[in-house]
PDB file of C-alpha atoms in Angstrom:
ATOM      1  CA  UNK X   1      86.933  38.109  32.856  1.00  0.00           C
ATOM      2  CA  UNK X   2      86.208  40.891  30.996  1.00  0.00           C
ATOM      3  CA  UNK X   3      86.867  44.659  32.231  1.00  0.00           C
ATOM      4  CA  UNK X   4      84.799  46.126  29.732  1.00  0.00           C
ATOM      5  CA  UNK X   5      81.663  44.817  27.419  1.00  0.00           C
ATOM      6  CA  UNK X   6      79.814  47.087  24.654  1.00  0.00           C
ATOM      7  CA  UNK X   7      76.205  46.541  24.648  1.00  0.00           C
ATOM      8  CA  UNK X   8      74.316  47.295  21.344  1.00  0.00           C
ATOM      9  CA  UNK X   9      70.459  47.721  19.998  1.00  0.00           C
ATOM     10  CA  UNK X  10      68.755  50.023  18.896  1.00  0.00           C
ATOM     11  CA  UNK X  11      67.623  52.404  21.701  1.00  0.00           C
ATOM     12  CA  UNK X  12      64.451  53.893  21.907  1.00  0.00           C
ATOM     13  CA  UNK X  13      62.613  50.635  21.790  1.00  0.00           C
ATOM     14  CA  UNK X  14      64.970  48.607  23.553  1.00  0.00           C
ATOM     15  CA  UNK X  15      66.157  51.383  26.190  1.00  0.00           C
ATOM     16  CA  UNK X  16      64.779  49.590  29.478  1.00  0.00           C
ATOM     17  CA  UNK X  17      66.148  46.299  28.657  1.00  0.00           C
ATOM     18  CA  UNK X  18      69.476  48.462  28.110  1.00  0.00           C
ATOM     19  CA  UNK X  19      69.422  49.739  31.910  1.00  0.00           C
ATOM     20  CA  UNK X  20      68.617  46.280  32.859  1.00  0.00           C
ATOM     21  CA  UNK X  21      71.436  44.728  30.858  1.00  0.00           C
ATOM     22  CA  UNK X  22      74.359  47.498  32.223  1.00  0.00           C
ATOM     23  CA  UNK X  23      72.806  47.093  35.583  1.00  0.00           C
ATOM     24  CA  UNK X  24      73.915  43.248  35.441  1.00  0.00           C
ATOM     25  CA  UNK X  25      77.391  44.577  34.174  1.00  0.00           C
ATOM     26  CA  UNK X  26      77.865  46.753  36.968  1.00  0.00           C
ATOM     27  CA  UNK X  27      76.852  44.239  39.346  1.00  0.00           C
ATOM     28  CA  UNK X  28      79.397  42.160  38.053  1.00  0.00           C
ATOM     29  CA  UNK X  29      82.551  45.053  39.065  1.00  0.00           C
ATOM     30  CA  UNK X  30      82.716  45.531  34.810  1.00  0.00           C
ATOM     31  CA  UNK X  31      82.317  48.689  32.843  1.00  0.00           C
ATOM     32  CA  UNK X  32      79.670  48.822  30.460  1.00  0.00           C
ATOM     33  CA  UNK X  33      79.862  51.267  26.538  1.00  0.00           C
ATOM     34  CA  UNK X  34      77.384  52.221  25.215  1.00  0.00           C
ATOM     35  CA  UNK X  35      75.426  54.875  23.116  1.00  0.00           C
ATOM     36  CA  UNK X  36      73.681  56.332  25.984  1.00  0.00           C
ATOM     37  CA  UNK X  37      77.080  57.904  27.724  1.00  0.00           C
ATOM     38  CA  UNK X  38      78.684  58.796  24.922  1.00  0.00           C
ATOM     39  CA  UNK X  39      78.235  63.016  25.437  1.00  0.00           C
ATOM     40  CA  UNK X  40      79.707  65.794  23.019  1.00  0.00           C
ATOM     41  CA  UNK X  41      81.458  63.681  20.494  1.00  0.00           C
ATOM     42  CA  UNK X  42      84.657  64.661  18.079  1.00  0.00           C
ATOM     43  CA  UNK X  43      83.629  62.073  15.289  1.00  0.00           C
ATOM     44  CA  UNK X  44      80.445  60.605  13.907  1.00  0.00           C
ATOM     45  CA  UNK X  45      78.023  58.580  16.222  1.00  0.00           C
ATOM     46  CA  UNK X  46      79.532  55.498  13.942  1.00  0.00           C
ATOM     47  CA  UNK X  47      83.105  56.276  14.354  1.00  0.00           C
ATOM     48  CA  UNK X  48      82.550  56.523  18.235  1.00  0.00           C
ATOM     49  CA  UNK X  49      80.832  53.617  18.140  1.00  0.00           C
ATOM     50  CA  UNK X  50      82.978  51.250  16.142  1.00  0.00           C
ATOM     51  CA  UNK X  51      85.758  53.110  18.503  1.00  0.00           C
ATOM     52  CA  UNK X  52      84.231  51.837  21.558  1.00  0.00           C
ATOM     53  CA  UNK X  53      83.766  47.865  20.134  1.00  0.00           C
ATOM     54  CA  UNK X  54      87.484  47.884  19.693  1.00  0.00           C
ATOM     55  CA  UNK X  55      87.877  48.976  22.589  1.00  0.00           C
ATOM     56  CA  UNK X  56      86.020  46.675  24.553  1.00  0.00           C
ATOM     57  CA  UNK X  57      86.743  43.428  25.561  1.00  0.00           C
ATOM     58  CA  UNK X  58      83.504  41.406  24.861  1.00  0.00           C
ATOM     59  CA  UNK X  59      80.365  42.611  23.364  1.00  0.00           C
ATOM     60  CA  UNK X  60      76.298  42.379  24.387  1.00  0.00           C
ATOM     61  CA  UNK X  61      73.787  42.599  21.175  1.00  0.00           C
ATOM     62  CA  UNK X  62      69.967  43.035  21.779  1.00  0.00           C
ATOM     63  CA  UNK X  63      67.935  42.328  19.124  1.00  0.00           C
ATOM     64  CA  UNK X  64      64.175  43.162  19.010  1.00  0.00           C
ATOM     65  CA  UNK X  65      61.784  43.954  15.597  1.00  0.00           C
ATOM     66  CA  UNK X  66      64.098  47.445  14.413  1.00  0.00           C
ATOM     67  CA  UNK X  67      67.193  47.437  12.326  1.00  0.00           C
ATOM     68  CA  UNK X  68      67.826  51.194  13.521  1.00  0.00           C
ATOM     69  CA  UNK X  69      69.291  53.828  12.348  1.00  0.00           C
ATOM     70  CA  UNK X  70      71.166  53.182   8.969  1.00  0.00           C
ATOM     71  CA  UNK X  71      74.524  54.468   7.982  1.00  0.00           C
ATOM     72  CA  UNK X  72      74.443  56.066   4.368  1.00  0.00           C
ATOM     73  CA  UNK X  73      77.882  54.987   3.590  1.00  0.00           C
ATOM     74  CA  UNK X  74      77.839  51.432   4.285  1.00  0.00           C
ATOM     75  CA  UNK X  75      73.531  51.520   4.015  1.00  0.00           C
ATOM     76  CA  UNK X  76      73.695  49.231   7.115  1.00  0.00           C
ATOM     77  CA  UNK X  77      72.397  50.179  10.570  1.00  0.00           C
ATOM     78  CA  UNK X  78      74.984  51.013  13.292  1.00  0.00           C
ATOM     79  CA  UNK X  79      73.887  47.882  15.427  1.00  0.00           C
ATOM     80  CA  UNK X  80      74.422  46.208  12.346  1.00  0.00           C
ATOM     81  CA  UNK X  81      78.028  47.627  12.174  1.00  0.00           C
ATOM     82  CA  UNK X  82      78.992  47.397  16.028  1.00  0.00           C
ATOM     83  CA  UNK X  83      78.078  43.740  15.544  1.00  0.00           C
ATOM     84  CA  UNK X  84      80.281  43.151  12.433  1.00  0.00           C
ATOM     85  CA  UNK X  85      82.919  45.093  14.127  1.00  0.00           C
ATOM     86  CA  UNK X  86      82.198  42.713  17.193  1.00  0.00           C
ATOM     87  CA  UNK X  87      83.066  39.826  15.150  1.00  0.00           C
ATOM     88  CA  UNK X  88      85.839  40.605  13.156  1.00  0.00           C
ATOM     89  CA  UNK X  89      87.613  41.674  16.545  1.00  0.00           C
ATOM     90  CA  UNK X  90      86.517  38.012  17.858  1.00  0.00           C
ATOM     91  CA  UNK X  91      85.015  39.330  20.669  1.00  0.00           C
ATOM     92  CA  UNK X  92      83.107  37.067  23.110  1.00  0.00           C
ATOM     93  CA  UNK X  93      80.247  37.976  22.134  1.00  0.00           C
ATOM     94  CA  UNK X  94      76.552  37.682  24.281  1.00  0.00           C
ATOM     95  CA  UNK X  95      73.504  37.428  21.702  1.00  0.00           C
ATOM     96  CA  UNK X  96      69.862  37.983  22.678  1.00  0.00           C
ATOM     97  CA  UNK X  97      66.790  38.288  20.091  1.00  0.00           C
ATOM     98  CA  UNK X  98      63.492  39.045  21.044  1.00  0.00           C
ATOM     99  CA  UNK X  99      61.021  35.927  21.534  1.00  0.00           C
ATOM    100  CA  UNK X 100      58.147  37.468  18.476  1.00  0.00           C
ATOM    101  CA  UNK X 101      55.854  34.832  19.629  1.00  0.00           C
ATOM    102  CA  UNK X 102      55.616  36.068  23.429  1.00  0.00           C
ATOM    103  CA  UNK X 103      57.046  39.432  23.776  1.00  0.00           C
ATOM    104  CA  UNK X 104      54.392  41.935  23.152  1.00  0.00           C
ATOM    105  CA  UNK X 105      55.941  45.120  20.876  1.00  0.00           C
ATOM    106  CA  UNK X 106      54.160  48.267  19.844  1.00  0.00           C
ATOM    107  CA  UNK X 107      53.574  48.725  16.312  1.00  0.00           C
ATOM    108  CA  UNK X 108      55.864  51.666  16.143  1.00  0.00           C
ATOM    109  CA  UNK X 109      58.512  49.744  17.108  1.00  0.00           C
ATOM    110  CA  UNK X 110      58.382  47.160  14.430  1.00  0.00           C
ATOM    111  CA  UNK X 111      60.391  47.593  10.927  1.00  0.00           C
ATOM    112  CA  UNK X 112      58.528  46.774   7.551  1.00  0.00           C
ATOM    113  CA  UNK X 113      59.908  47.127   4.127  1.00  0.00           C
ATOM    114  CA  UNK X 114      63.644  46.977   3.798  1.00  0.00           C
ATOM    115  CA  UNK X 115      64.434  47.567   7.065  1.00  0.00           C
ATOM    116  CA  UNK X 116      62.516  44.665   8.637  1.00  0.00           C
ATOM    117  CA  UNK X 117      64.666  42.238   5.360  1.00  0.00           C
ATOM    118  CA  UNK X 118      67.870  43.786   6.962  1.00  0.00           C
ATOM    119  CA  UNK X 119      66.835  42.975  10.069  1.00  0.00           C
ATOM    120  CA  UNK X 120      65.866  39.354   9.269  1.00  0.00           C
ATOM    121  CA  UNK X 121      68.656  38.835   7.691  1.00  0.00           C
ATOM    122  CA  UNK X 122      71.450  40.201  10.257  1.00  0.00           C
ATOM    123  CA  UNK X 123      69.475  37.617  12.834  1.00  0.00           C
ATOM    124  CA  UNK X 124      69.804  35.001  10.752  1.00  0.00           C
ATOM    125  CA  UNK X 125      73.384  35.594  10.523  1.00  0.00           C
ATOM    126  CA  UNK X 126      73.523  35.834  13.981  1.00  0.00           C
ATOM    127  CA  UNK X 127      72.181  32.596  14.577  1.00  0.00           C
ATOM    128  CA  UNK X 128      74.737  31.376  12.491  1.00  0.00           C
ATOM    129  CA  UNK X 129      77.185  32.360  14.155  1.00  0.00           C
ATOM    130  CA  UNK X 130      76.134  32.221  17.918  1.00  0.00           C
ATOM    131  CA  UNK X 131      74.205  30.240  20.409  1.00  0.00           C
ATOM    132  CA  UNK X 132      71.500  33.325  20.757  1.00  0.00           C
ATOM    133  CA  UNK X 133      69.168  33.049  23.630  1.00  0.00           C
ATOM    134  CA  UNK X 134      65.809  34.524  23.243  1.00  0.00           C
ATOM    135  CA  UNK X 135      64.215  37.114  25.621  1.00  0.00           C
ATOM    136  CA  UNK X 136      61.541  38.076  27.518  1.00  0.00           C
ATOM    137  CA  UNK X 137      61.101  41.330  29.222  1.00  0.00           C
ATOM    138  CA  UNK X 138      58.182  42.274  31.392  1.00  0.00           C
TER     139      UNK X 138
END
């Protein structure tokens, strides 16, 4: 079993499934990372983040209708990143996309333009890859 897990989304849309999700993990006697404890930081949000993948021992990605904020070096989101990162470390990895035919969003949390392509695309690949389960949140 795991004694750590790093759970990733994007956060102001997704922030009560979050809670919910590193409720479970606590429940469970296992540390959750994530974004929301992270405090006065020596590096960049993305270097802390990518530092705490690696040093987890599984990972947790959320996946609603926002790619999130996008790193100008790389041009990909950091939950894009922390999910790469995810993989390459073969991490057991835990993938859940939003259901878009019964999960209500608000229009400001839904991408259009390039974003919402990046974001179609990075599920895709995650469907690929994994056996994601879709969610619904009330």
């Amino acid at each position: 079993m795991p004694n750590s897990i790093f759970v990733s989304s994007t956060f102001v849309d997704l922030e009560r499934h979050r809670q919910l999700v590193r409720e479970a993990i606590s429940k469970l006697e296992i540390e959750s990372k994530a974004m929301e404890v992270f405090g006065a930081l020596p590096d960049t949000p993305k270097e802390e983040c990518l530092r705490l993948v690696r040093s987890s021992n599984a990972y947790i990605g959320i996946f609603s209708m926002r790619y999130g904020h996008i790193d100008p070096a790389s041009g990909k989101s950091l939950t894009q990143l922390e999910y790469e990162e995810a993989q390459t470390l073969r991490l057991p990895s835990l993938i859940y996309i939003i259901d878009e035919n019964a999960h209500p969003v608000l229009p400001k949390y839904v991408d259009t333009g390039a974003s919402a392509e990046k974001l179609f695309a990075l599920k895709r690949k995650t469907k690929k890859i994994s056996c994601g389960k879709f969610f619904l949140i009330s």
